[in-house]
């Protein structure tokens, strides 16, 4: 190697390995203020600086490495730069759980640790076996029997995944959707007398009629408020009382801006913030919401609604669900006197006694349909997701 | 990132400040021990004990007079005896005592390896062989522990590497090829040197001896080392880790594996493994060079090999050399007839497999390679020599098929993958969506990986080729430096995004 080149490599060593951490150590605060997206939106502050003493000798290296990585010089800028390159330049990501679709749509491709496989759900390549269906049937029938013994109605709600509703935004290499578990389990349970609400067809029909409106969030796993409204209509109709007017007849108003989960997974939570041409929208004036009150528990796992409106159905609803349920329950609540929404992993059997609902709804998202085989009203359900 | 942005600049600064070899050895030893403790604090004491024990064995061997008087002056390379196929036994003053010390030293090193790496494997095998298992011979508690998953002994990081290095020291000392190391810091540094303690290369003591006494950190050496380190970093952080994402997806749901995906997964895993391990080796060699050491090469484009025999001379070269010099040749090598040669080869490859992991799957994996090397020794090699392209395809296929066992280290899982590969009609129910295994990034890494695993470099090494002229201009050019700066930037972006996979060979 020539002397000049050797000097160049030494300069590179200093520039690449010495300058960045040194610069960050000396000018951390001004750099944070000057550079874009230095917000600590990953809760990295939660990683404690480890202390070295006799008791922590063994754990210190791992803790110190975690602390350093959480406080890596230029961490947010590096992550954001990586996310921007992936999203805008490559239109693809190496984030394991996100898939970049057409027109910048993001899809959740699942976390294999949680038994979830949205791509297989979408393609219909992971249909339930007879044994799994029998297990699902046993759990659902037990829940239905328990409810009927106490003069309660039991309803299952199966929420379609975003890939299914926005199949046209999936990369073309993924092909068309298959029927999948969603339709398999819907038909299976309905044929055996368990009522199942599956709003997939309603949502897709509305999409076809109103292609200009967005029903699921572009940068998030979930439906938006318009999609949730359509699902609430479907559920309320199945329960025999729906005063919610047709979605295309109600007006819209701006809803609070969100940080979208898939954008966050790509480290673009502060960048991809405008979801849809008009931003986050919600239906307005669909019901007389005077007299409708909502209480949310501190940990946001429990939502309690009371509705004193005269036209409200006097029955009380207990909705046990996942992250799709909260915004849908806002609309369900306008049709019933009392609605309680509990995340399935905080539900305990004593709630059934204390709330004394007339209707129990178990809502489950397409990618967690396997939870049907574990669901029980008489015990605490094992946590598999979130 | 902690290593890149905190440890490495600090180490370089300190070694630049402490330039004299002896204090620098002590400094590098302390750094190496800290590095080891950082990765495996529980076994630092074991490493120190192994250093002390081998140091004492070395002194005892010298006292027994083993070849000390006739040892050649220590130097690099030092395998000329091995090349001739004949070992020069030491001129021991007390040959019986020397042999006993050597036997004890080998037993001690292999015993530690056996306890910490193979205890569960051996006990599990014994439990199956004994009539009624351990419970049947009154060792119920042991049987219970085996049933519950084993003894609970954790494998120390890098144990296979530092144990083998220790063996080269005591055996070479016995053979009179080196002198006993009187300075404990030098021997300790040889065994614990941080760039190679986790995943090699396995450096014989005869190769390292001179460098422990005299070496120089030069500007050119530092620059060349950093250049090599950057290539290694790129291989690992960009190619291997991105390819790993596709491999992980392919094998994530075993029931979704069919013929195509099993072949694809195994082939890509072969690519991932190459870039992972050769990337690590490049970084180790580069770091060594930056600190004034010359660490032996470990890879020479193995996927261009025209036979399995040649493959093992290009893949993990230092492990192959260890088994050749310290096992195959002492067993008689190829000098005792065909039958004995084949037998020796099978022993060597069974142990090569076992070195990689304590399980029957790894033994089978080794025997699989031994079988092909034996076939080649029996005459198939002549055919392969005449048909080079066919030879390369055959060699790579043998390797790819073996990845089914190697990846999982489990016979049942490996058998499932092999069944998908060779009996795809039994797995028609599985309908994996191949496109979902890849991102643009992993596809780009695969394309770069395939084109970078030898074909281009090999033709660039051919004299008078156009690529050769380009290669001459490229190496050491400012353009290459800029390219490597970009490689570093992309690597940092990926490492910050947590795409990092642990080094595969560190678990051996």
PDB file of C-alpha atoms in Angstrom, chain B residues 99-225:
ATOM      1  CA  UNK B  99       5.274 -38.570  26.869  1.00  0.00           C
ATOM      2  CA  UNK B 100       3.495 -38.725  30.222  1.00  0.00           C
ATOM      3  CA  UNK B 101       3.398 -34.940  30.543  1.00  0.00           C
ATOM      4  CA  UNK B 102       2.143 -34.600  26.994  1.00  0.00           C
ATOM      5  CA  UNK B 103      -0.528 -37.234  27.581  1.00  0.00           C
ATOM      6  CA  UNK B 104      -1.600 -35.421  30.718  1.00  0.00           C
ATOM      7  CA  UNK B 105      -1.666 -32.072  28.930  1.00  0.00           C
ATOM      8  CA  UNK B 106      -3.710 -33.424  26.026  1.00  0.00           C
ATOM      9  CA  UNK B 107      -6.030 -35.238  28.407  1.00  0.00           C
ATOM     10  CA  UNK B 108      -6.477 -32.123  30.497  1.00  0.00           C
ATOM     11  CA  UNK B 109      -7.296 -29.893  27.500  1.00  0.00           C
ATOM     12  CA  UNK B 110      -9.591 -32.432  25.895  1.00  0.00           C
ATOM     13  CA  UNK B 111     -11.090 -33.218  29.307  1.00  0.00           C
ATOM     14  CA  UNK B 112     -12.096 -29.599  29.826  1.00  0.00           C
ATOM     15  CA  UNK B 113     -13.513 -29.513  26.313  1.00  0.00           C
ATOM     16  CA  UNK B 114     -15.314 -32.773  27.015  1.00  0.00           C
ATOM     17  CA  UNK B 115     -16.854 -31.621  30.274  1.00  0.00           C
ATOM     18  CA  UNK B 116     -17.929 -28.201  29.108  1.00  0.00           C
ATOM     19  CA  UNK B 117     -18.968 -29.052  25.581  1.00  0.00           C
ATOM     20  CA  UNK B 118     -19.722 -32.753  25.365  1.00  0.00           C
ATOM     21  CA  UNK B 119     -20.927 -33.815  28.819  1.00  0.00           C
ATOM     22  CA  UNK B 120     -24.619 -33.784  27.895  1.00  0.00           C
ATOM     23  CA  UNK B 121     -23.965 -35.500  24.580  1.00  0.00           C
ATOM     24  CA  UNK B 122     -21.854 -38.290  26.118  1.00  0.00           C
ATOM     25  CA  UNK B 123     -24.175 -38.826  29.073  1.00  0.00           C
ATOM     26  CA  UNK B 124     -27.209 -38.826  26.795  1.00  0.00           C
ATOM     27  CA  UNK B 125     -25.576 -41.423  24.543  1.00  0.00           C
ATOM     28  CA  UNK B 126     -24.566 -43.535  27.551  1.00  0.00           C
ATOM     29  CA  UNK B 127     -28.097 -43.321  28.919  1.00  0.00           C
ATOM     30  CA  UNK B 128     -29.415 -44.737  25.669  1.00  0.00           C
ATOM     31  CA  UNK B 129     -26.772 -47.446  25.435  1.00  0.00           C
ATOM     32  CA  UNK B 130     -26.969 -48.732  29.018  1.00  0.00           C
ATOM     33  CA  UNK B 131     -29.716 -51.306  29.527  1.00  0.00           C
ATOM     34  CA  UNK B 132     -32.475 -49.367  31.291  1.00  0.00           C
ATOM     35  CA  UNK B 133     -30.392 -46.194  31.068  1.00  0.00           C
ATOM     36  CA  UNK B 134     -28.745 -44.638  34.120  1.00  0.00           C
ATOM     37  CA  UNK B 135     -31.888 -45.380  36.100  1.00  0.00           C
ATOM     38  CA  UNK B 136     -31.300 -49.064  35.381  1.00  0.00           C
ATOM     39  CA  UNK B 137     -27.829 -48.966  36.951  1.00  0.00           C
ATOM     40  CA  UNK B 138     -28.957 -47.078  40.029  1.00  0.00           C
ATOM     41  CA  UNK B 139     -28.069 -43.560  38.891  1.00  0.00           C
ATOM     42  CA  UNK B 140     -31.633 -42.254  39.012  1.00  0.00           C
ATOM     43  CA  UNK B 141     -30.706 -38.637  39.757  1.00  0.00           C
ATOM     44  CA  UNK B 142     -28.439 -38.505  36.743  1.00  0.00           C
ATOM     45  CA  UNK B 143     -31.168 -40.070  34.616  1.00  0.00           C
ATOM     46  CA  UNK B 144     -33.602 -37.396  35.875  1.00  0.00           C
ATOM     47  CA  UNK B 145     -31.189 -34.606  35.018  1.00  0.00           C
ATOM     48  CA  UNK B 146     -30.653 -35.970  31.527  1.00  0.00           C
ATOM     49  CA  UNK B 147     -34.402 -36.287  31.072  1.00  0.00           C
ATOM     50  CA  UNK B 148     -34.802 -32.660  32.168  1.00  0.00           C
ATOM     51  CA  UNK B 149     -32.461 -31.431  29.476  1.00  0.00           C
ATOM     52  CA  UNK B 150     -28.966 -32.203  30.702  1.00  0.00           C
ATOM     53  CA  UNK B 151     -26.380 -31.317  33.278  1.00  0.00           C
ATOM     54  CA  UNK B 152     -26.923 -27.590  32.977  1.00  0.00           C
ATOM     55  CA  UNK B 153     -23.242 -27.015  32.215  1.00  0.00           C
ATOM     56  CA  UNK B 154     -22.952 -24.005  29.929  1.00  0.00           C
ATOM     57  CA  UNK B 155     -20.472 -24.039  27.073  1.00  0.00           C
ATOM     58  CA  UNK B 156     -17.790 -21.364  27.477  1.00  0.00           C
ATOM     59  CA  UNK B 157     -17.403 -18.983  24.546  1.00  0.00           C
ATOM     60  CA  UNK B 158     -14.690 -19.971  22.116  1.00  0.00           C
ATOM     61  CA  UNK B 159     -13.697 -23.095  24.077  1.00  0.00           C
ATOM     62  CA  UNK B 160     -13.136 -25.147  20.923  1.00  0.00           C
ATOM     63  CA  UNK B 161     -10.781 -22.514  19.588  1.00  0.00           C
ATOM     64  CA  UNK B 162      -8.622 -21.785  22.626  1.00  0.00           C
ATOM     65  CA  UNK B 163      -8.416 -25.469  23.569  1.00  0.00           C
ATOM     66  CA  UNK B 164      -7.156 -26.404  20.125  1.00  0.00           C
ATOM     67  CA  UNK B 165      -4.614 -23.605  20.258  1.00  0.00           C
ATOM     68  CA  UNK B 166      -3.417 -24.880  23.616  1.00  0.00           C
ATOM     69  CA  UNK B 167      -3.040 -28.341  22.065  1.00  0.00           C
ATOM     70  CA  UNK B 168      -0.852 -26.973  19.285  1.00  0.00           C
ATOM     71  CA  UNK B 169       1.379 -25.436  21.951  1.00  0.00           C
ATOM     72  CA  UNK B 170       1.958 -28.567  24.033  1.00  0.00           C
ATOM     73  CA  UNK B 171       2.187 -30.929  21.058  1.00  0.00           C
ATOM     74  CA  UNK B 172       4.604 -28.711  19.123  1.00  0.00           C
ATOM     75  CA  UNK B 173       6.644 -28.329  22.268  1.00  0.00           C
ATOM     76  CA  UNK B 174       6.783 -32.094  22.656  1.00  0.00           C
ATOM     77  CA  UNK B 175       7.771 -32.452  19.030  1.00  0.00           C
ATOM     78  CA  UNK B 176      10.566 -30.004  19.577  1.00  0.00           C
ATOM     79  CA  UNK B 177       9.252 -27.481  17.114  1.00  0.00           C
ATOM     80  CA  UNK B 178       9.012 -24.662  19.631  1.00  0.00           C
ATOM     81  CA  UNK B 179      10.483 -23.726  22.972  1.00  0.00           C
ATOM     82  CA  UNK B 180       8.450 -23.510  26.166  1.00  0.00           C
ATOM     83  CA  UNK B 181       7.136 -20.024  26.738  1.00  0.00           C
ATOM     84  CA  UNK B 182       8.659 -18.671  29.925  1.00  0.00           C
ATOM     85  CA  UNK B 183       6.695 -15.438  29.917  1.00  0.00           C
ATOM     86  CA  UNK B 184       3.164 -16.256  31.151  1.00  0.00           C
ATOM     87  CA  UNK B 185       1.804 -13.033  29.655  1.00  0.00           C
ATOM     88  CA  UNK B 186       2.918 -14.116  26.172  1.00  0.00           C
ATOM     89  CA  UNK B 187       1.304 -17.530  26.442  1.00  0.00           C
ATOM     90  CA  UNK B 188      -1.815 -15.988  27.901  1.00  0.00           C
ATOM     91  CA  UNK B 189      -1.987 -13.483  25.069  1.00  0.00           C
ATOM     92  CA  UNK B 190      -1.506 -16.276  22.527  1.00  0.00           C
ATOM     93  CA  UNK B 191      -4.443 -18.217  23.969  1.00  0.00           C
ATOM     94  CA  UNK B 192      -6.748 -15.312  24.747  1.00  0.00           C
ATOM     95  CA  UNK B 193      -5.969 -12.803  21.966  1.00  0.00           C
ATOM     96  CA  UNK B 194      -9.312 -11.061  21.512  1.00  0.00           C
ATOM     97  CA  UNK B 195      -9.635 -10.874  17.699  1.00  0.00           C
ATOM     98  CA  UNK B 196      -9.585 -14.661  17.362  1.00  0.00           C
ATOM     99  CA  UNK B 197     -10.693 -16.122  20.687  1.00  0.00           C
ATOM    100  CA  UNK B 198     -14.388 -16.395  19.777  1.00  0.00           C
ATOM    101  CA  UNK B 199     -14.241 -17.885  16.281  1.00  0.00           C
ATOM    102  CA  UNK B 200     -10.646 -18.346  15.273  1.00  0.00           C
ATOM    103  CA  UNK B 201      -8.743 -18.675  12.990  1.00  0.00           C
ATOM    104  CA  UNK B 202      -6.992 -21.424  14.952  1.00  0.00           C
ATOM    105  CA  UNK B 203      -3.403 -20.248  14.969  1.00  0.00           C
ATOM    106  CA  UNK B 204      -0.704 -22.809  15.814  1.00  0.00           C
ATOM    107  CA  UNK B 205       1.684 -21.632  18.487  1.00  0.00           C
ATOM    108  CA  UNK B 206       4.588 -22.085  16.095  1.00  0.00           C
ATOM    109  CA  UNK B 207       3.019 -19.435  13.874  1.00  0.00           C
ATOM    110  CA  UNK B 208       2.376 -16.971  16.677  1.00  0.00           C
ATOM    111  CA  UNK B 209       5.526 -17.442  18.760  1.00  0.00           C
ATOM    112  CA  UNK B 210       7.779 -14.943  17.044  1.00  0.00           C
ATOM    113  CA  UNK B 211       5.076 -12.277  16.950  1.00  0.00           C
ATOM    114  CA  UNK B 212       4.686 -12.414  20.710  1.00  0.00           C
ATOM    115  CA  UNK B 213       8.311 -11.371  21.065  1.00  0.00           C
ATOM    116  CA  UNK B 214       8.816  -8.879  18.283  1.00  0.00           C
ATOM    117  CA  UNK B 215       6.338  -7.101  16.069  1.00  0.00           C
ATOM    118  CA  UNK B 216       5.718  -3.607  14.890  1.00  0.00           C
ATOM    119  CA  UNK B 217       2.609  -1.556  14.386  1.00  0.00           C
ATOM    120  CA  UNK B 218       3.311   0.309  11.181  1.00  0.00           C
ATOM    121  CA  UNK B 219       1.275   2.854   9.321  1.00  0.00           C
ATOM    122  CA  UNK B 220       0.951   0.565   6.325  1.00  0.00           C
ATOM    123  CA  UNK B 221       0.139  -2.440   8.464  1.00  0.00           C
ATOM    124  CA  UNK B 222      -2.522  -0.499  10.338  1.00  0.00           C
ATOM    125  CA  UNK B 223      -4.034   0.785   7.093  1.00  0.00           C
ATOM    126  CA  UNK B 224      -4.026  -2.665   5.468  1.00  0.00           C
ATOM    127  CA  UNK B 225      -5.541  -4.151   8.601  1.00  0.00           C
TER     128      UNK B 225
END
